[in-house]
Amino acid sequence: MNHDGKLFSLSIPRPQYGNIGKCFPSCDINIKRTAKKLSAAAAACIFITILSGCGGGGGGGGTPSTPVTPTTGSAPVQSAWSPAANSVLNSGALTLTFQTNENASCRWSASDAGYSSMSNSCSGDSSRAHSCAVTGLPQGAATAYLACSGANAADTASSNTHIAYTIDSSPPSIRITYPANGAGFIGSYPDRVAIEYSDSISGANPAAIEASFTMLGRTVDISDLFAKDAAANASASLTDPSNRNPLGRTTLSVFPTPYSFDTPERSWTANRCGTATLLASYDGSTHIYYWDTECGDVYIADTAGGDTKKVTLSGKAASVMGAPETGKFYIAVKDDPHLYSYSISSGVQTGSTQLPDSPVALSYNQAAGLMFIAYKTRPEIGRFNCSSGSLEQGLAALSAPVFIHAFPAVSGDVAAVSWYSQYLLVKYGAAGNVLFQTDLGQSAPK
C-alpha cells in the first residue's frame, strides 16, 4: 500500500503437484470459443477466441461497385455511404447511411429495381441525409440497391446505386493443437500454446486473437504472446518461441480507495521468467511499473486506462521508480553502475548517469525531488536530484543497504535494511545521522 492510499496486489497462479488422474471441471466449448483442459490437480483451462477479418461500421465515403448512370442526368446524386462499399460485415442486417446532393426521398432493396418498384423506405424524406434499415442480406457476397427521387427525376433500375458487401456472420473455427487435451503438465508450464483456425468466407483475423487461461480460479490473459500476422486466412499461430513458459503469468491489480477488494479499478498481466519474482512500484500519480528481476523487460502501466508500454533492457532490471512531476522514470540495471532515465509518455531513454557502484534498489522522495539509491557493495545511500539530473552527496551508511525506502517528506529521511552482523533496520536523516535503528535477526527480510 502506498502512502496515498492506493492498494496493489500481485497474484501468481501456479500449478500444483497432484494426482494426474483427478477429473477437472469441464470447460465450455462453443463455436466462438474453444477450451482445452490440462489434467493437473489444479483446475486449468485454456480459452481461445478469434474474430473474422471483418470491418464494418463507420467510415463513409465509399465507392459503389457499379457506377451511377442517371437516365435523365437529374436524379439525386448519392455519396458518403456508410458502411462503405466492399466492407466485410458480420450481419446481414445493418444501418446504411448516405448523403444526396439535393433534397430527396430514398428507398432500398435487396434486388435490382427502380425507385417506384422498391417498397423499403429510408428515413430522411425531403432532406439530404438518409438512413436505411437494411435487412436480409445473404451470407457471402451481397448487394444493397439504393434509389432516390428528387425534384426532377427518380432513379430507375438502370441508374440506381449498387453497394457491394461481404456478409460473414459465422465465426472462425478454432482448434488448440498444443498442448494436447488432457496433457499433464504437472509442476511445470508448457513451452508454447499453438492454435489452428480457418474461416470459409472472409478469413480469420489473426490480429484479433484473444487467449486466456484459468488456473485456481484466476483468469489470466496471454493474448500478447501470440504471433499476430495481419494477413487474412492465416491458418495457425503460436506463442512467441522466445517465451518458454506462456502460462507463467502474474496478475497485477489496482484497487480503489476506500478499499473494495471485490472489484479492482484495473488489472494487467505480466510475463515472468521461470519462477522468478515479479516486482512493482507506483509513482504516486498515474503509472505503475512492473518487472521480473530475471527478465530484461520493464512494463509501464497507465492507471488512467492508457496503453501499457514496454522497455527492453540490455540487462536485467534491479529496480524501477517513477518521478512523475519530471515526466521521467528511472531504471537500475543489475551489475551496471549507471542510473538510466526514460520518458514516461514514450518509454524512450532520455539519459544515463555514472554511479560509483552498481545500484540494487531505488526509492523516490517526491517532496524533496530526490531518488535514493542503494549500492551493491558501497556503504552509502546515493542521492540523485531528478530536477537537475545530477548526483548529489550521498549518505554514509553502516553497511551496503539491501532495501531502502524514502520517507515522503521534504526533510529527506530514508530507511534502509542492511547486513551488519545481522540484518539491521536504520532510519537515516538528511545529514547522514542515524535517527533510529533496530536488529532484525538472521533471516533476510522482504
CSV table of C-alpha atoms in Angstrom, one decimal:
chain,number,residue,atom,x,y,z
A,1,MET,CA,0.0,0.0,0.0
A,2,ASN,CA,1.4,3.4,-1.0
A,3,HIS,CA,1.2,6.5,1.2
A,4,ASP,CA,-1.6,7.9,-0.9
A,5,GLY,CA,-3.9,5.0,0.0
A,6,LYS,CA,-3.7,3.0,-3.2
A,7,LEU,CA,-3.5,-0.7,-2.7
A,8,PHE,CA,-2.0,-3.1,-5.2
A,9,SER,CA,-1.9,-6.9,-5.3
A,10,LEU,CA,0.2,-9.4,-7.2
A,11,SER,CA,-1.4,-12.8,-7.7
A,12,ILE,CA,0.7,-15.6,-9.2
A,13,PRO,CA,-1.3,-18.6,-10.4
A,14,ARG,CA,0.8,-21.7,-10.1
A,15,PRO,CA,0.2,-25.3,-11.0
A,16,GLN,CA,0.2,-27.7,-8.1
A,17,TYR,CA,1.6,-31.2,-7.9
A,18,GLY,CA,-1.0,-33.8,-7.5
A,19,ASN,CA,-2.8,-36.9,-8.9
A,20,ILE,CA,-2.8,-36.6,-12.7
A,21,GLY,CA,-5.9,-38.9,-12.8
A,22,LYS,CA,-8.1,-36.4,-11.0
A,23,CYS,CA,-11.0,-35.0,-13.0
A,24,PHE,CA,-11.1,-31.4,-14.0
A,25,PRO,CA,-14.2,-29.2,-14.1
A,26,SER,CA,-15.4,-29.1,-17.7
A,27,CYS,CA,-14.5,-26.1,-19.8
A,28,ASP,CA,-17.2,-24.5,-22.1
A,29,ILE,CA,-16.8,-25.2,-25.8
A,30,ASN,CA,-18.8,-23.5,-28.4
A,31,ILE,CA,-18.4,-22.2,-32.0
A,32,LYS,CA,-16.9,-18.9,-30.9
A,33,ARG,CA,-14.7,-20.3,-28.1
A,34,THR,CA,-12.5,-23.3,-27.8
A,35,ALA,CA,-11.4,-24.6,-24.5
A,36,LYS,CA,-8.7,-27.1,-23.6
A,37,LYS,CA,-8.2,-28.9,-20.3
A,38,LEU,CA,-4.8,-29.6,-18.6
A,39,SER,CA,-5.1,-32.6,-16.4
A,40,ALA,CA,-3.4,-31.3,-13.2
A,41,ALA,CA,-4.8,-31.4,-9.7
A,42,ALA,CA,-5.5,-27.7,-10.0
A,43,ALA,CA,-8.3,-26.7,-12.3
A,44,ALA,CA,-6.9,-25.3,-15.5
A,45,CYS,CA,-8.5,-24.5,-18.9
A,46,ILE,CA,-7.2,-22.6,-21.9
A,47,PHE,CA,-9.7,-20.5,-23.9
A,48,ILE,CA,-9.1,-19.1,-27.4
A,49,THR,CA,-11.3,-16.7,-29.3
A,50,ILE,CA,-10.7,-15.0,-32.7
A,51,LEU,CA,-12.7,-12.7,-34.9
A,52,SER,CA,-13.4,-12.9,-38.6
A,53,GLY,CA,-11.4,-10.5,-40.7
A,54,CYS,CA,-14.3,-8.0,-40.8
A,55,GLY,CA,-14.5,-4.3,-40.9
A,56,GLY,CA,-18.0,-2.8,-40.8
A,57,GLY,CA,-19.4,0.4,-39.3
A,58,GLY,CA,-18.3,4.0,-39.7
A,59,GLY,CA,-16.1,5.2,-42.4
A,60,GLY,CA,-18.3,6.7,-45.1
A,61,GLY,CA,-17.0,7.9,-48.4
A,62,GLY,CA,-17.1,4.5,-50.1
A,63,THR,CA,-17.3,4.0,-53.9
A,64,PRO,CA,-20.2,2.0,-55.4
A,65,SER,CA,-19.2,-1.2,-57.1
A,66,THR,CA,-21.3,-0.2,-60.2
A,67,PRO,CA,-21.1,3.4,-61.5
A,68,VAL,CA,-24.3,5.6,-61.2
A,69,THR,CA,-25.8,6.3,-64.6
A,70,PRO,CA,-28.9,8.5,-64.2
A,71,THR,CA,-31.2,8.3,-67.3
A,72,THR,CA,-32.1,12.0,-67.2
A,73,GLY,CA,-29.0,13.3,-65.5
A,74,SER,CA,-31.2,15.0,-62.9
A,75,ALA,CA,-31.9,12.2,-60.4
A,76,PRO,CA,-30.3,12.9,-57.0
A,77,VAL,CA,-26.6,12.0,-56.7
A,78,GLN,CA,-25.6,9.9,-53.7
A,79,SER,CA,-22.3,10.0,-51.7
A,80,ALA,CA,-20.6,9.1,-48.4
A,81,TRP,CA,-22.1,5.6,-47.9
A,82,SER,CA,-21.5,4.1,-44.5
A,83,PRO,CA,-20.7,1.2,-44.2
A,84,ALA,CA,-18.5,1.9,-47.2
A,85,ALA,CA,-18.9,-0.3,-50.3
A,86,ASN,CA,-16.9,-3.6,-50.2
A,87,SER,CA,-16.9,-3.7,-46.4
A,88,VAL,CA,-16.9,-7.1,-44.7
A,89,LEU,CA,-19.8,-7.2,-42.2
A,90,ASN,CA,-20.8,-9.7,-39.5
A,91,SER,CA,-24.5,-9.4,-40.1
A,92,GLY,CA,-26.9,-9.2,-43.0
A,93,ALA,CA,-28.9,-6.5,-41.0
A,94,LEU,CA,-27.3,-3.0,-41.0
A,95,THR,CA,-28.0,0.7,-40.9
A,96,LEU,CA,-26.8,2.2,-44.2
A,97,THR,CA,-26.4,5.9,-44.2
A,98,PHE,CA,-25.5,8.3,-47.1
A,99,GLN,CA,-25.9,11.8,-48.5
A,100,THR,CA,-27.6,13.2,-51.6
A,101,ASN,CA,-26.8,16.4,-53.4
A,102,GLU,CA,-30.3,17.7,-53.2
A,103,ASN,CA,-33.4,17.1,-51.0
A,104,ALA,CA,-34.7,13.7,-51.9
A,105,SER,CA,-36.7,10.6,-50.7
A,106,CYS,CA,-34.8,7.3,-51.0
A,107,ARG,CA,-35.6,3.6,-50.8
A,108,TRP,CA,-33.6,0.4,-50.6
A,109,SER,CA,-33.9,-3.2,-52.0
A,110,ALA,CA,-32.1,-6.5,-51.9
A,111,SER,CA,-32.8,-6.8,-55.7
A,112,ASP,CA,-32.1,-4.5,-58.6
A,113,ALA,CA,-35.1,-2.2,-59.1
A,114,GLY,CA,-36.1,1.4,-59.7
A,115,TYR,CA,-37.4,3.8,-57.1
A,116,SER,CA,-41.0,3.2,-57.9
A,117,SER,CA,-40.7,-0.6,-57.6
A,118,MET,CA,-38.9,-0.5,-54.2
A,119,SER,CA,-41.0,-1.0,-51.1
A,120,ASN,CA,-38.4,-0.3,-48.3
A,121,SER,CA,-38.3,3.4,-47.5
A,122,CYS,CA,-35.3,5.1,-45.9
A,123,SER,CA,-35.7,7.8,-43.3
A,124,GLY,CA,-34.8,11.4,-44.2
A,125,ASP,CA,-37.6,12.2,-46.7
A,126,SER,CA,-37.2,15.6,-48.4
A,127,SER,CA,-33.7,16.0,-46.9
A,128,ARG,CA,-30.1,15.3,-47.9
A,129,ALA,CA,-29.2,12.9,-45.1
A,130,HIS,CA,-30.7,9.4,-45.4
A,131,SER,CA,-30.7,6.2,-43.2
A,132,CYS,CA,-31.9,2.8,-44.4
A,133,ALA,CA,-32.6,-0.2,-42.1
A,134,VAL,CA,-31.3,-2.9,-44.4
A,135,THR,CA,-32.1,-6.5,-43.6
A,136,GLY,CA,-31.9,-9.9,-45.2
A,137,LEU,CA,-28.6,-9.6,-47.0
A,138,PRO,CA,-27.3,-13.2,-47.6
A,139,GLN,CA,-24.2,-14.8,-46.3
A,140,GLY,CA,-21.2,-14.2,-48.6
A,141,ALA,CA,-21.3,-11.7,-51.4
A,142,ALA,CA,-24.3,-9.4,-51.1
A,143,THR,CA,-25.6,-6.1,-52.7
A,144,ALA,CA,-27.8,-3.4,-51.3
A,145,TYR,CA,-29.6,-1.3,-54.0
A,146,LEU,CA,-30.4,2.3,-53.3
A,147,ALA,CA,-32.7,4.6,-55.4
A,148,CYS,CA,-33.8,8.1,-54.8
A,149,SER,CA,-36.4,10.6,-56.1
A,150,GLY,CA,-35.7,14.3,-56.3
A,151,ALA,CA,-37.4,17.4,-57.6
A,152,ASN,CA,-36.9,16.5,-61.3
A,153,ALA,CA,-36.5,12.7,-61.6
A,154,ALA,CA,-36.2,9.4,-59.8
A,155,ASP,CA,-33.7,6.6,-60.2
A,156,THR,CA,-34.6,3.7,-62.4
A,157,ALA,CA,-33.3,0.1,-62.4
A,158,SER,CA,-30.5,1.2,-64.7
A,159,SER,CA,-29.5,4.3,-62.7
A,160,ASN,CA,-29.8,3.1,-59.0
A,161,THR,CA,-26.7,2.7,-56.8
A,162,HIS,CA,-25.3,-0.8,-56.1
A,163,ILE,CA,-23.4,-1.2,-52.8
A,164,ALA,CA,-21.5,-4.5,-52.6
A,165,TYR,CA,-20.7,-6.1,-49.2
A,166,THR,CA,-19.4,-9.4,-47.9
A,167,ILE,CA,-21.6,-10.8,-45.1
A,168,ASP,CA,-19.7,-13.1,-42.7
A,169,SER,CA,-21.8,-14.0,-39.7
A,170,SER,CA,-20.2,-17.3,-38.9
A,171,PRO,CA,-17.2,-17.1,-36.5
A,172,PRO,CA,-13.9,-18.9,-37.5
A,173,SER,CA,-13.3,-22.4,-36.4
A,174,ILE,CA,-10.6,-22.8,-33.8
A,175,ARG,CA,-8.6,-25.7,-32.5
A,176,ILE,CA,-5.9,-25.8,-29.9
A,177,THR,CA,-3.2,-28.1,-31.2
A,178,TYR,CA,-0.7,-27.8,-28.3
A,179,PRO,CA,-0.8,-28.7,-25.5
A,180,ALA,CA,-2.8,-31.8,-26.2
A,181,ASN,CA,-6.1,-32.0,-24.4
A,182,GLY,CA,-5.6,-33.7,-21.0
A,183,ALA,CA,-1.8,-33.3,-21.2
A,184,GLY,CA,-0.3,-33.5,-17.7
A,185,PHE,CA,2.0,-30.5,-17.2
A,186,ILE,CA,2.4,-31.2,-13.5
A,187,GLY,CA,4.7,-28.7,-11.8
A,188,SER,CA,5.8,-27.0,-15.0
A,189,TYR,CA,4.4,-24.9,-17.7
A,190,PRO,CA,4.1,-25.9,-21.4
A,191,ASP,CA,6.7,-24.3,-23.6
A,192,ARG,CA,4.2,-22.9,-26.0
A,193,VAL,CA,0.4,-22.7,-26.9
A,194,ALA,CA,-0.5,-23.4,-30.5
A,195,ILE,CA,-3.8,-23.0,-32.4
A,196,GLU,CA,-5.2,-23.6,-35.8
A,197,TYR,CA,-8.1,-21.7,-37.3
A,198,SER,CA,-10.0,-21.1,-40.5
A,199,ASP,CA,-12.9,-19.0,-41.9
A,200,SER,CA,-14.6,-20.1,-45.1
A,201,ILE,CA,-15.9,-16.7,-46.1
A,202,SER,CA,-13.7,-13.7,-45.3
A,203,GLY,CA,-10.7,-15.2,-43.5
A,204,ALA,CA,-9.8,-15.2,-39.8
A,205,ASN,CA,-8.2,-12.0,-38.5
A,206,PRO,CA,-5.0,-13.1,-36.5
A,207,ALA,CA,-4.7,-9.6,-35.1
A,208,ALA,CA,-7.9,-10.2,-33.1
A,209,ILE,CA,-6.6,-13.3,-31.3
A,210,GLU,CA,-7.7,-13.3,-27.7
A,211,ALA,CA,-6.4,-16.1,-25.5
A,212,SER,CA,-6.6,-16.7,-21.7
A,213,PHE,CA,-6.2,-19.5,-19.3
A,214,THR,CA,-7.8,-20.1,-15.9
A,215,MET,CA,-6.0,-21.8,-13.1
A,216,LEU,CA,-7.1,-22.0,-9.4
A,217,GLY,CA,-10.0,-19.7,-10.2
A,218,ARG,CA,-7.8,-16.9,-11.7
A,219,THR,CA,-8.1,-16.0,-15.4
A,220,VAL,CA,-5.0,-14.6,-17.0
A,221,ASP,CA,-4.7,-13.0,-20.4
A,222,ILE,CA,-1.9,-14.3,-22.8
A,223,SER,CA,-3.1,-12.7,-26.0
A,224,ASP,CA,0.0,-10.6,-26.4
A,225,LEU,CA,2.3,-13.7,-26.6
A,226,PHE,CA,0.8,-14.9,-29.9
A,227,ALA,CA,2.2,-14.2,-33.3
A,228,LYS,CA,-0.5,-12.0,-35.0
A,229,ASP,CA,0.2,-12.0,-38.7
A,230,ALA,CA,-2.1,-9.3,-40.2
A,231,ALA,CA,-2.8,-11.4,-43.4
A,232,ALA,CA,-6.3,-12.8,-43.5
A,233,ASN,CA,-6.7,-16.5,-44.0
A,234,ALA,CA,-3.6,-17.3,-42.0
A,235,SER,CA,-4.2,-20.8,-40.7
A,236,ALA,CA,-2.2,-21.0,-37.4
A,237,SER,CA,-0.5,-19.2,-34.7
A,238,LEU,CA,1.5,-20.0,-31.6
A,239,THR,CA,3.0,-18.1,-28.7
A,240,ASP,CA,6.3,-16.4,-29.2
A,241,PRO,CA,9.1,-19.1,-29.4
A,242,SER,CA,11.3,-16.9,-27.3
A,243,ASN,CA,8.9,-17.2,-24.5
A,244,ARG,CA,9.4,-20.6,-22.9
A,245,ASN,CA,6.6,-20.5,-20.4
A,246,PRO,CA,3.5,-18.9,-21.9
A,247,LEU,CA,1.4,-19.8,-18.8
A,248,GLY,CA,3.9,-18.2,-16.4
A,249,ARG,CA,1.9,-15.0,-15.9
A,250,THR,CA,1.2,-12.7,-13.0
A,251,THR,CA,-1.9,-10.6,-12.5
A,252,LEU,CA,-1.5,-7.1,-11.1
A,253,SER,CA,-4.5,-5.1,-9.9
A,254,VAL,CA,-5.0,-1.6,-8.5
A,255,PHE,CA,-7.9,-1.2,-6.0
A,256,PRO,CA,-9.9,2.0,-5.2
A,257,THR,CA,-9.9,3.9,-2.0
A,258,PRO,CA,-11.7,3.2,0.2
A,259,TYR,CA,-10.7,-0.3,-0.4
A,260,SER,CA,-13.0,-2.6,-2.3
A,261,PHE,CA,-11.3,-6.0,-2.7
A,262,ASP,CA,-14.0,-7.4,-4.9
A,263,THR,CA,-13.6,-5.1,-7.9
A,264,PRO,CA,-10.2,-3.6,-8.8
A,265,GLU,CA,-10.1,-0.4,-10.8
A,266,ARG,CA,-8.0,-2.0,-13.4
A,267,SER,CA,-5.9,-5.2,-13.8
A,268,TRP,CA,-2.9,-6.2,-16.0
A,269,THR,CA,-1.0,-9.4,-16.6
A,270,ALA,CA,2.8,-9.6,-16.9
A,271,ASN,CA,5.1,-12.3,-18.2
A,272,ARG,CA,7.5,-14.0,-15.8
A,273,CYS,CA,10.8,-15.7,-16.4
A,274,GLY,CA,10.6,-19.1,-14.8
A,275,THR,CA,9.7,-18.9,-11.1
A,276,ALA,CA,11.5,-15.5,-10.6
A,277,THR,CA,9.8,-12.7,-8.6
A,278,LEU,CA,7.8,-10.0,-10.3
A,279,LEU,CA,8.2,-6.6,-8.6
A,280,ALA,CA,6.1,-3.5,-9.0
A,281,SER,CA,6.3,0.2,-7.9
A,282,TYR,CA,3.8,3.1,-8.1
A,283,ASP,CA,4.8,6.7,-8.9
A,284,GLY,CA,2.1,8.1,-6.6
A,285,SER,CA,0.4,9.7,-9.6
A,286,THR,CA,-0.7,7.8,-12.8
A,287,HIS,CA,1.7,4.9,-13.5
A,288,ILE,CA,2.7,1.5,-12.2
A,289,TYR,CA,6.0,0.0,-13.2
A,290,TYR,CA,6.5,-3.8,-13.0
A,291,TRP,CA,9.3,-6.1,-14.0
A,292,ASP,CA,10.8,-9.5,-13.4
A,293,THR,CA,14.3,-9.4,-11.8
A,294,GLU,CA,15.4,-12.2,-14.2
A,295,CYS,CA,14.0,-10.6,-17.4
A,296,GLY,CA,15.1,-7.7,-19.5
A,297,ASP,CA,11.6,-6.1,-19.9
A,298,VAL,CA,10.0,-3.3,-17.9
A,299,TYR,CA,6.3,-2.5,-18.3
A,300,ILE,CA,4.8,0.9,-17.7
A,301,ALA,CA,1.0,0.7,-17.0
A,302,ASP,CA,-1.2,3.7,-17.1
A,303,THR,CA,-3.7,3.6,-14.2
A,304,ALA,CA,-5.9,6.0,-16.1
A,305,GLY,CA,-6.5,3.4,-18.8
A,306,GLY,CA,-3.9,4.3,-21.4
A,307,ASP,CA,-1.8,1.8,-23.3
A,308,THR,CA,0.8,-0.2,-21.4
A,309,LYS,CA,4.4,0.4,-22.7
A,310,LYS,CA,7.3,-2.0,-22.6
A,311,VAL,CA,11.0,-1.1,-22.4
A,312,THR,CA,13.5,-3.9,-23.3
A,313,LEU,CA,16.8,-3.6,-21.5
A,314,SER,CA,20.3,-4.9,-22.4
A,315,GLY,CA,20.5,-6.4,-18.9
A,316,LYS,CA,18.2,-7.4,-16.0
A,317,ALA,CA,16.2,-4.8,-14.1
A,318,ALA,CA,17.1,-4.4,-10.5
A,319,SER,CA,14.7,-1.6,-9.6
A,320,VAL,CA,12.4,0.8,-11.4
A,321,MET,CA,10.9,4.0,-9.9
A,322,GLY,CA,8.9,7.0,-11.4
A,323,ALA,CA,9.3,10.7,-10.8
A,324,PRO,CA,6.0,11.9,-12.4
A,325,GLU,CA,6.5,15.6,-12.0
A,326,THR,CA,9.6,15.4,-14.2
A,327,GLY,CA,7.9,13.2,-16.8
A,328,LYS,CA,10.6,10.5,-16.3
A,329,PHE,CA,11.1,7.2,-14.6
A,330,TYR,CA,14.4,5.6,-13.6
A,331,ILE,CA,15.8,2.1,-14.0
A,332,ALA,CA,18.7,0.4,-12.2
A,333,VAL,CA,20.2,-2.5,-14.1
A,334,LYS,CA,21.9,-5.4,-12.4
A,335,ASP,CA,25.7,-5.1,-12.3
A,336,ASP,CA,25.6,-1.8,-14.3
A,337,PRO,CA,27.0,1.3,-12.5
A,338,HIS,CA,24.5,3.7,-14.2
A,339,LEU,CA,21.1,5.2,-13.4
A,340,TYR,CA,19.0,5.3,-16.6
A,341,SER,CA,16.2,7.8,-17.2
A,342,TYR,CA,13.2,7.2,-19.5
A,343,SER,CA,10.3,9.3,-20.7
A,344,ILE,CA,7.0,8.2,-19.1
A,345,SER,CA,5.0,9.2,-22.1
A,346,SER,CA,7.0,7.5,-24.8
A,347,GLY,CA,9.1,4.9,-22.9
A,348,VAL,CA,12.2,6.2,-24.7
A,349,GLN,CA,15.5,6.5,-22.9
A,350,THR,CA,16.4,10.1,-22.2
A,351,GLY,CA,19.8,9.8,-20.4
A,352,SER,CA,22.1,7.9,-18.1
A,353,THR,CA,24.2,8.9,-15.1
A,354,GLN,CA,27.5,7.3,-14.0
A,355,LEU,CA,27.3,5.9,-10.4
A,356,PRO,CA,30.1,4.9,-8.0
A,357,ASP,CA,28.8,1.3,-7.8
A,358,SER,CA,26.0,-0.9,-9.3
A,359,PRO,CA,22.6,0.0,-7.9
A,360,VAL,CA,20.4,-2.7,-6.3
A,361,ALA,CA,17.4,-0.6,-5.2
A,362,LEU,CA,15.7,2.8,-5.8
A,363,SER,CA,13.3,4.8,-3.8
A,364,TYR,CA,11.9,8.2,-4.7
A,365,ASN,CA,11.1,11.1,-2.4
A,366,GLN,CA,8.6,13.2,-4.4
A,367,ALA,CA,8.5,16.0,-1.8
A,368,ALA,CA,12.3,16.5,-2.0
A,369,GLY,CA,12.6,15.6,-5.6
A,370,LEU,CA,15.4,13.0,-4.7
A,371,MET,CA,15.9,9.5,-6.0
A,372,PHE,CA,17.7,7.4,-3.3
A,373,ILE,CA,20.0,4.7,-4.5
A,374,ALA,CA,21.2,1.5,-2.7
A,375,TYR,CA,24.5,0.2,-3.9
A,376,LYS,CA,25.7,-3.4,-4.3
A,377,THR,CA,28.8,-3.2,-2.1
A,378,ARG,CA,29.2,0.5,-1.3
A,379,PRO,CA,28.2,1.5,2.3
A,380,GLU,CA,26.4,4.6,1.1
A,381,ILE,CA,22.9,5.7,0.1
A,382,GLY,CA,23.1,7.7,-3.1
A,383,ARG,CA,21.0,10.8,-3.8
A,384,PHE,CA,20.1,11.8,-7.3
A,385,ASN,CA,18.4,15.1,-7.9
A,386,CYS,CA,15.7,14.3,-10.6
A,387,SER,CA,15.0,18.0,-11.4
A,388,SER,CA,18.7,18.9,-12.1
A,389,GLY,CA,19.7,15.5,-13.3
A,390,SER,CA,22.8,15.5,-11.0
A,391,LEU,CA,24.2,13.1,-8.4
A,392,GLU,CA,24.4,14.8,-5.0
A,393,GLN,CA,26.5,14.0,-1.9
A,394,GLY,CA,25.4,10.5,-0.6
A,395,LEU,CA,24.6,9.5,2.9
A,396,ALA,CA,27.2,7.3,4.7
A,397,ALA,CA,25.6,4.0,5.8
A,398,LEU,CA,26.7,1.5,8.4
A,399,SER,CA,26.8,-1.1,5.6
A,400,ALA,CA,25.6,-1.5,2.0
A,401,PRO,CA,21.8,-1.5,2.0
A,402,VAL,CA,19.7,-4.3,0.7
A,403,PHE,CA,16.5,-2.3,0.7
A,404,ILE,CA,15.7,1.4,1.0
A,405,HIS,CA,12.6,3.4,1.4
A,406,ALA,CA,12.4,7.2,1.2
A,407,PHE,CA,10.1,9.0,3.7
A,408,PRO,CA,7.6,11.2,1.9
A,409,ALA,CA,8.8,14.4,3.5
A,410,VAL,CA,10.9,17.4,2.4
A,411,SER,CA,13.4,16.5,5.2
A,412,GLY,CA,14.8,13.8,3.0
A,413,ASP,CA,14.9,11.0,5.6
A,414,VAL,CA,15.4,7.4,4.3
A,415,ALA,CA,15.1,4.0,5.9
A,416,ALA,CA,17.5,1.2,4.9
A,417,VAL,CA,17.9,-2.5,5.7
A,418,SER,CA,21.4,-3.9,5.5
A,419,TRP,CA,23.6,-6.7,6.9
A,420,TYR,CA,25.7,-5.6,9.9
A,421,SER,CA,26.5,-8.9,11.8
A,422,GLN,CA,22.8,-9.4,11.4
A,423,TYR,CA,20.1,-7.6,9.4
A,424,LEU,CA,19.7,-4.1,10.7
A,425,LEU,CA,16.9,-1.6,10.1
A,426,VAL,CA,18.2,2.0,10.2
A,427,LYS,CA,16.5,5.4,9.6
A,428,TYR,CA,19.0,8.0,8.4
A,429,GLY,CA,18.5,11.7,8.4
A,430,ALA,CA,19.2,14.0,5.5
A,431,ALA,CA,22.6,14.8,7.0
A,432,GLY,CA,23.5,11.1,7.3
A,433,ASN,CA,22.9,10.9,11.0
A,434,VAL,CA,21.3,7.8,12.5
A,435,LEU,CA,17.8,8.6,13.8
A,436,PHE,CA,16.7,5.1,14.7
A,437,GLN,CA,18.0,1.5,14.4
A,438,THR,CA,16.9,-2.0,15.4
A,439,ASP,CA,18.1,-5.5,14.8
A,440,LEU,CA,16.0,-7.8,12.5
A,441,GLY,CA,17.8,-11.1,13.2
A,442,GLN,CA,19.4,-13.6,10.9
A,443,SER,CA,16.5,-14.1,8.4
A,444,ALA,CA,16.5,-12.0,5.3
A,445,PRO,CA,13.6,-9.5,5.4
A,446,LYS,CA,11.2,-9.0,2.5
